[in-house]
PDB file of C-alpha atoms in Angstrom:
ATOM      1  CA  UNK A   1      97.395 103.782  98.406  1.00 72.00           C
ATOM      2  CA  UNK A   2      95.851 105.792  95.581  1.00 81.00           C
ATOM      3  CA  UNK A   3      95.462 109.010  97.569  1.00 85.00           C
ATOM      4  CA  UNK A   4      99.097 108.958  98.695  1.00 88.00           C
ATOM      5  CA  UNK A   5     100.245 108.059  95.169  1.00 83.00           C
ATOM      6  CA  UNK A   6      98.233 110.908  93.635  1.00 85.00           C
ATOM      7  CA  UNK A   7      98.689 113.653  96.215  1.00 88.00           C
ATOM      8  CA  UNK A   8     101.635 112.603  98.375  1.00 90.00           C
ATOM      9  CA  UNK A   9     101.680 112.444 102.135  1.00 93.00           C
ATOM     10  CA  UNK A  10     101.010 116.132 102.727  1.00 94.00           C
ATOM     11  CA  UNK A  11      98.277 116.401 100.085  1.00 92.00           C
ATOM     12  CA  UNK A  12      96.258 113.344 101.100  1.00 91.00           C
ATOM     13  CA  UNK A  13      93.754 114.042 103.856  1.00 92.00           C
ATOM     14  CA  UNK A  14      92.265 111.378 106.107  1.00 92.00           C
ATOM     15  CA  UNK A  15      88.734 112.505 105.168  1.00 90.00           C
ATOM     16  CA  UNK A  16      89.523 112.170 101.458  1.00 87.00           C
ATOM     17  CA  UNK A  17      91.097 108.757 101.994  1.00 90.00           C
ATOM     18  CA  UNK A  18      88.084 107.642 104.026  1.00 91.00           C
ATOM     19  CA  UNK A  19      85.649 108.905 101.396  1.00 89.00           C
ATOM     20  CA  UNK A  20      87.529 107.053  98.638  1.00 85.00           C
ATOM     21  CA  UNK A  21      87.462 103.884 100.758  1.00 87.00           C
ATOM     22  CA  UNK A  22      83.766 104.269 101.580  1.00 90.00           C
ATOM     23  CA  UNK A  23      84.370 104.573 105.330  1.00 93.00           C
ATOM     24  CA  UNK A  24      84.567 107.369 107.872  1.00 92.00           C
ATOM     25  CA  UNK A  25      87.695 109.217 108.968  1.00 91.00           C
ATOM     26  CA  UNK A  26      86.907 108.048 112.489  1.00 92.00           C
ATOM     27  CA  UNK A  27      87.130 104.423 111.359  1.00 93.00           C
ATOM     28  CA  UNK A  28      90.513 105.021 109.737  1.00 92.00           C
ATOM     29  CA  UNK A  29      91.783 106.701 112.899  1.00 91.00           C
ATOM     30  CA  UNK A  30      90.413 103.850 114.997  1.00 93.00           C
ATOM     31  CA  UNK A  31      92.269 101.183 113.004  1.00 93.00           C
ATOM     32  CA  UNK A  32      95.438 103.083 112.155  1.00 94.00           C
ATOM     33  CA  UNK A  33      95.669 105.692 114.899  1.00 92.00           C
ATOM     34  CA  UNK A  34      96.894 108.488 112.652  1.00 91.00           C
ATOM     35  CA  UNK A  35      97.558 109.476 109.072  1.00 92.00           C
ATOM     36  CA  UNK A  36     101.243 108.725 109.662  1.00 94.00           C
ATOM     37  CA  UNK A  37     100.487 105.170 110.775  1.00 94.00           C
ATOM     38  CA  UNK A  38      98.140 104.690 107.816  1.00 93.00           C
ATOM     39  CA  UNK A  39     100.882 105.950 105.504  1.00 93.00           C
ATOM     40  CA  UNK A  40     103.383 103.561 107.084  1.00 94.00           C
ATOM     41  CA  UNK A  41     100.998 100.647 106.457  1.00 92.00           C
ATOM     42  CA  UNK A  42     100.419 101.730 102.848  1.00 90.00           C
ATOM     43  CA  UNK A  43     104.162 102.029 102.217  1.00 91.00           C
ATOM     44  CA  UNK A  44     104.752  98.662 103.879  1.00 89.00           C
ATOM     45  CA  UNK A  45     102.127  97.052 101.625  1.00 87.00           C
ATOM     46  CA  UNK A  46     103.624  98.723  98.552  1.00 84.00           C
ATOM     47  CA  UNK A  47     107.202  97.587  99.179  1.00 83.00           C
ATOM     48  CA  UNK A  48     106.768  94.243 100.950  1.00 80.00           C
ATOM     49  CA  UNK A  49     105.762  92.040  97.982  1.00 78.00           C
ATOM     50  CA  UNK A  50     108.768  90.624  96.161  1.00 72.00           C
ATOM     51  CA  UNK A  51     108.441  92.263  92.796  1.00 67.00           C
ATOM     52  CA  UNK A  52     110.584  93.884  90.160  1.00 71.00           C
ATOM     53  CA  UNK A  53     113.801  91.932  90.702  1.00 77.00           C
ATOM     54  CA  UNK A  54     114.329  88.332  89.662  1.00 73.00           C
ATOM     55  CA  UNK A  55     115.295  85.822  92.298  1.00 75.00           C
ATOM     56  CA  UNK A  56     118.036  84.576  89.968  1.00 80.00           C
ATOM     57  CA  UNK A  57     121.131  86.813  90.245  1.00 80.00           C
ATOM     58  CA  UNK A  58     122.107  85.933  86.672  1.00 86.00           C
ATOM     59  CA  UNK A  59     118.850  87.446  85.370  1.00 91.00           C
ATOM     60  CA  UNK A  60     118.772  90.398  87.748  1.00 93.00           C
ATOM     61  CA  UNK A  61     119.801  93.200  85.359  1.00 95.00           C
ATOM     62  CA  UNK A  62     117.674  91.990  82.471  1.00 96.00           C
ATOM     63  CA  UNK A  63     114.553  91.343  84.558  1.00 93.00           C
ATOM     64  CA  UNK A  64     114.857  94.649  86.421  1.00 94.00           C
ATOM     65  CA  UNK A  65     115.222  96.540  83.138  1.00 96.00           C
ATOM     66  CA  UNK A  66     112.336  94.672  81.516  1.00 94.00           C
ATOM     67  CA  UNK A  67     110.030  95.296  84.486  1.00 91.00           C
ATOM     68  CA  UNK A  68     111.040  98.956  84.683  1.00 92.00           C
ATOM     69  CA  UNK A  69     110.328  99.587  81.012  1.00 95.00           C
ATOM     70  CA  UNK A  70     106.978  97.770  81.201  1.00 91.00           C
ATOM     71  CA  UNK A  71     105.894  99.585  84.376  1.00 87.00           C
ATOM     72  CA  UNK A  72     106.975 103.002  83.102  1.00 89.00           C
ATOM     73  CA  UNK A  73     105.339 102.695  79.678  1.00 88.00           C
ATOM     74  CA  UNK A  74     103.115 105.641  78.740  1.00 83.00           C
ATOM     75  CA  UNK A  75     100.004 103.455  78.960  1.00 82.00           C
ATOM     76  CA  UNK A  76     100.979 101.712  82.223  1.00 78.00           C
ATOM     77  CA  UNK A  77      99.016 102.217  85.430  1.00 72.00           C
ATOM     78  CA  UNK A  78     100.978 104.906  87.272  1.00 62.00           C
ATOM     79  CA  UNK A  79      99.733 104.411  90.808  1.00 54.00           C
ATOM     80  CA  UNK A  80     102.035 102.505  93.105  1.00 66.00           C
ATOM     81  CA  UNK A  81     105.334 102.641  94.917  1.00 75.00           C
ATOM     82  CA  UNK A  82     107.159 105.150  92.705  1.00 79.00           C
ATOM     83  CA  UNK A  83     104.514 107.895  92.863  1.00 81.00           C
ATOM     84  CA  UNK A  84     104.242 107.417  96.625  1.00 83.00           C
ATOM     85  CA  UNK A  85     107.999 107.947  96.921  1.00 81.00           C
ATOM     86  CA  UNK A  86     108.110 110.905  94.573  1.00 82.00           C
ATOM     87  CA  UNK A  87     105.154 112.777  95.981  1.00 85.00           C
ATOM     88  CA  UNK A  88     105.684 112.060  99.670  1.00 89.00           C
ATOM     89  CA  UNK A  89     109.383 112.602 100.288  1.00 86.00           C
ATOM     90  CA  UNK A  90     109.138 116.391 100.719  1.00 90.00           C
ATOM     91  CA  UNK A  91     107.739 115.583 104.171  1.00 93.00           C
ATOM     92  CA  UNK A  92     110.708 114.514 106.353  1.00 95.00           C
ATOM     93  CA  UNK A  93     108.744 111.937 108.369  1.00 95.00           C
ATOM     94  CA  UNK A  94     107.164 110.431 105.246  1.00 94.00           C
ATOM     95  CA  UNK A  95     110.600 110.317 103.610  1.00 94.00           C
ATOM     96  CA  UNK A  96     111.954 108.368 106.592  1.00 96.00           C
ATOM     97  CA  UNK A  97     109.057 105.885 106.395  1.00 95.00           C
ATOM     98  CA  UNK A  98     109.723 105.371 102.668  1.00 92.00           C
ATOM     99  CA  UNK A  99     113.500 105.014 103.219  1.00 93.00           C
ATOM    100  CA  UNK A 100     112.988 102.445 105.958  1.00 94.00           C
ATOM    101  CA  UNK A 101     110.553 100.345 103.915  1.00 91.00           C
ATOM    102  CA  UNK A 102     112.707 100.594 100.805  1.00 90.00           C
ATOM    103  CA  UNK A 103     115.785  99.404 102.705  1.00 91.00           C
ATOM    104  CA  UNK A 104     113.919  96.704 104.626  1.00 90.00           C
ATOM    105  CA  UNK A 105     112.243  95.155 101.616  1.00 88.00           C
ATOM    106  CA  UNK A 106     113.548  96.122  98.190  1.00 88.00           C
ATOM    107  CA  UNK A 107     117.079  97.014  99.261  1.00 91.00           C
ATOM    108  CA  UNK A 108     117.584  93.898 101.345  1.00 91.00           C
ATOM    109  CA  UNK A 109     116.321  91.556  98.599  1.00 90.00           C
ATOM    110  CA  UNK A 110     118.424  93.269  95.961  1.00 92.00           C
ATOM    111  CA  UNK A 111     121.579  93.452  98.099  1.00 93.00           C
ATOM    112  CA  UNK A 112     121.353  89.720  98.807  1.00 92.00           C
ATOM    113  CA  UNK A 113     121.888  89.074  95.084  1.00 92.00           C
ATOM    114  CA  UNK A 114     124.808  91.439  94.582  1.00 92.00           C
ATOM    115  CA  UNK A 115     128.519  90.753  94.968  1.00 88.00           C
ATOM    116  CA  UNK A 116     130.703  92.126  97.719  1.00 88.00           C
ATOM    117  CA  UNK A 117     132.386  94.401  98.257  1.00 88.00           C
ATOM    118  CA  UNK A 118     130.033  97.341  98.346  1.00 92.00           C
ATOM    119  CA  UNK A 119     126.794  95.433  97.798  1.00 93.00           C
ATOM    120  CA  UNK A 120     124.811  98.146  99.595  1.00 94.00           C
ATOM    121  CA  UNK A 121     126.343 100.906  97.481  1.00 95.00           C
ATOM    122  CA  UNK A 122     125.590  98.848  94.362  1.00 96.00           C
ATOM    123  CA  UNK A 123     122.016  98.426  95.601  1.00 95.00           C
ATOM    124  CA  UNK A 124     121.493 102.159  95.970  1.00 95.00           C
ATOM    125  CA  UNK A 125     123.099 102.849  92.596  1.00 97.00           C
ATOM    126  CA  UNK A 126     120.768 100.370  90.889  1.00 96.00           C
ATOM    127  CA  UNK A 127     117.744 101.812  92.692  1.00 94.00           C
ATOM    128  CA  UNK A 128     118.867 105.290  91.602  1.00 95.00           C
ATOM    129  CA  UNK A 129     119.031 104.210  87.961  1.00 97.00           C
ATOM    130  CA  UNK A 130     115.557 102.705  88.236  1.00 94.00           C
ATOM    131  CA  UNK A 131     114.100 105.781  89.941  1.00 91.00           C
ATOM    132  CA  UNK A 132     115.734 108.089  87.410  1.00 95.00           C
ATOM    133  CA  UNK A 133     114.501 106.212  84.359  1.00 96.00           C
ATOM    134  CA  UNK A 134     111.023 105.940  85.861  1.00 92.00           C
ATOM    135  CA  UNK A 135     110.958 109.679  86.616  1.00 91.00           C
ATOM    136  CA  UNK A 136     112.178 110.691  83.150  1.00 94.00           C
ATOM    137  CA  UNK A 137     109.864 108.255  81.357  1.00 94.00           C
ATOM    138  CA  UNK A 138     106.696 108.435  83.450  1.00 88.00           C
ATOM    139  CA  UNK A 139     106.626 111.884  84.998  1.00 86.00           C
ATOM    140  CA  UNK A 140     108.732 114.163  82.808  1.00 92.00           C
ATOM    141  CA  UNK A 141     107.998 112.049  79.707  1.00 93.00           C
ATOM    142  CA  UNK A 142     111.102 112.901  77.751  1.00 96.00           C
ATOM    143  CA  UNK A 143     110.577 112.167  74.046  1.00 96.00           C
ATOM    144  CA  UNK A 144     113.493 109.764  73.562  1.00 96.00           C
ATOM    145  CA  UNK A 145     112.435 107.571  76.484  1.00 96.00           C
ATOM    146  CA  UNK A 146     108.771 107.660  75.472  1.00 95.00           C
ATOM    147  CA  UNK A 147     109.307 106.970  71.775  1.00 96.00           C
ATOM    148  CA  UNK A 148     112.139 104.425  71.917  1.00 96.00           C
ATOM    149  CA  UNK A 149     111.258 100.792  71.337  1.00 97.00           C
ATOM    150  CA  UNK A 150     110.810  98.939  74.646  1.00 97.00           C
ATOM    151  CA  UNK A 151     113.388  96.316  73.631  1.00 98.00           C
ATOM    152  CA  UNK A 152     115.976  99.014  72.946  1.00 98.00           C
ATOM    153  CA  UNK A 153     115.360 100.655  76.325  1.00 98.00           C
ATOM    154  CA  UNK A 154     115.439  97.298  78.089  1.00 98.00           C
ATOM    155  CA  UNK A 155     118.808  96.503  76.495  1.00 98.00           C
ATOM    156  CA  UNK A 156     120.265  99.889  77.450  1.00 98.00           C
ATOM    157  CA  UNK A 157     119.027  99.886  81.054  1.00 98.00           C
ATOM    158  CA  UNK A 158     120.040  96.252  81.478  1.00 97.00           C
ATOM    159  CA  UNK A 159     123.577  97.130  80.351  1.00 98.00           C
ATOM    160  CA  UNK A 160     123.779  99.997  82.861  1.00 98.00           C
ATOM    161  CA  UNK A 161     122.564  97.810  85.728  1.00 97.00           C
ATOM    162  CA  UNK A 162     124.884  94.970  84.723  1.00 97.00           C
ATOM    163  CA  UNK A 163     127.798  97.407  84.697  1.00 97.00           C
ATOM    164  CA  UNK A 164     126.972  98.434  88.269  1.00 96.00           C
ATOM    165  CA  UNK A 165     126.884  94.764  89.249  1.00 95.00           C
ATOM    166  CA  UNK A 166     130.114  93.788  87.484  1.00 94.00           C
ATOM    167  CA  UNK A 167     132.395  96.798  87.839  1.00 91.00           C
ATOM    168  CA  UNK A 168     134.797  96.756  90.784  1.00 85.00           C
ATOM    169  CA  UNK A 169     134.211  99.762  92.998  1.00 81.00           C
ATOM    170  CA  UNK A 170     137.555 101.083  94.146  1.00 74.00           C
ATOM    171  CA  UNK A 171     137.806 102.079  97.794  1.00 69.00           C
ATOM    172  CA  UNK A 172     138.371 105.771  98.454  1.00 60.00           C
TER     173      UNK A 172
END
């Protein structure tokens, strides 16, 4: 996962991945068949565990905001699902693999906790807020998001997510 998180799909080579894992490229190709299949397995492993969102719909906004702020802190370990998404989506096939895993795991679990109508739109809006805050805080490192007290950020992000959950979305 680390090579894809650091370099993205296009920048991570099978030889480099094998070297980091202490195996040969031939062994990786034997077990995974190709770099694309290895990437799909890495993305699957990154998104499959139920993390980030509470299982209690009443705590969803608060828990998501708290986890986001903790995971995007300046001193937090930055390798994981967000860097894989950010650095790999320029490749159309890698982007499709990420989209599919995101929808199958994170999106499905989140949507199950959201009200109708438009639970899938609400899901993507919430995921967009999370991705945006993570990008601004972890990658771009904007001063206000870096220097603000974690509790203050958690309150603000929680309010935004709760608004997405609670606000009726008018049909077009």
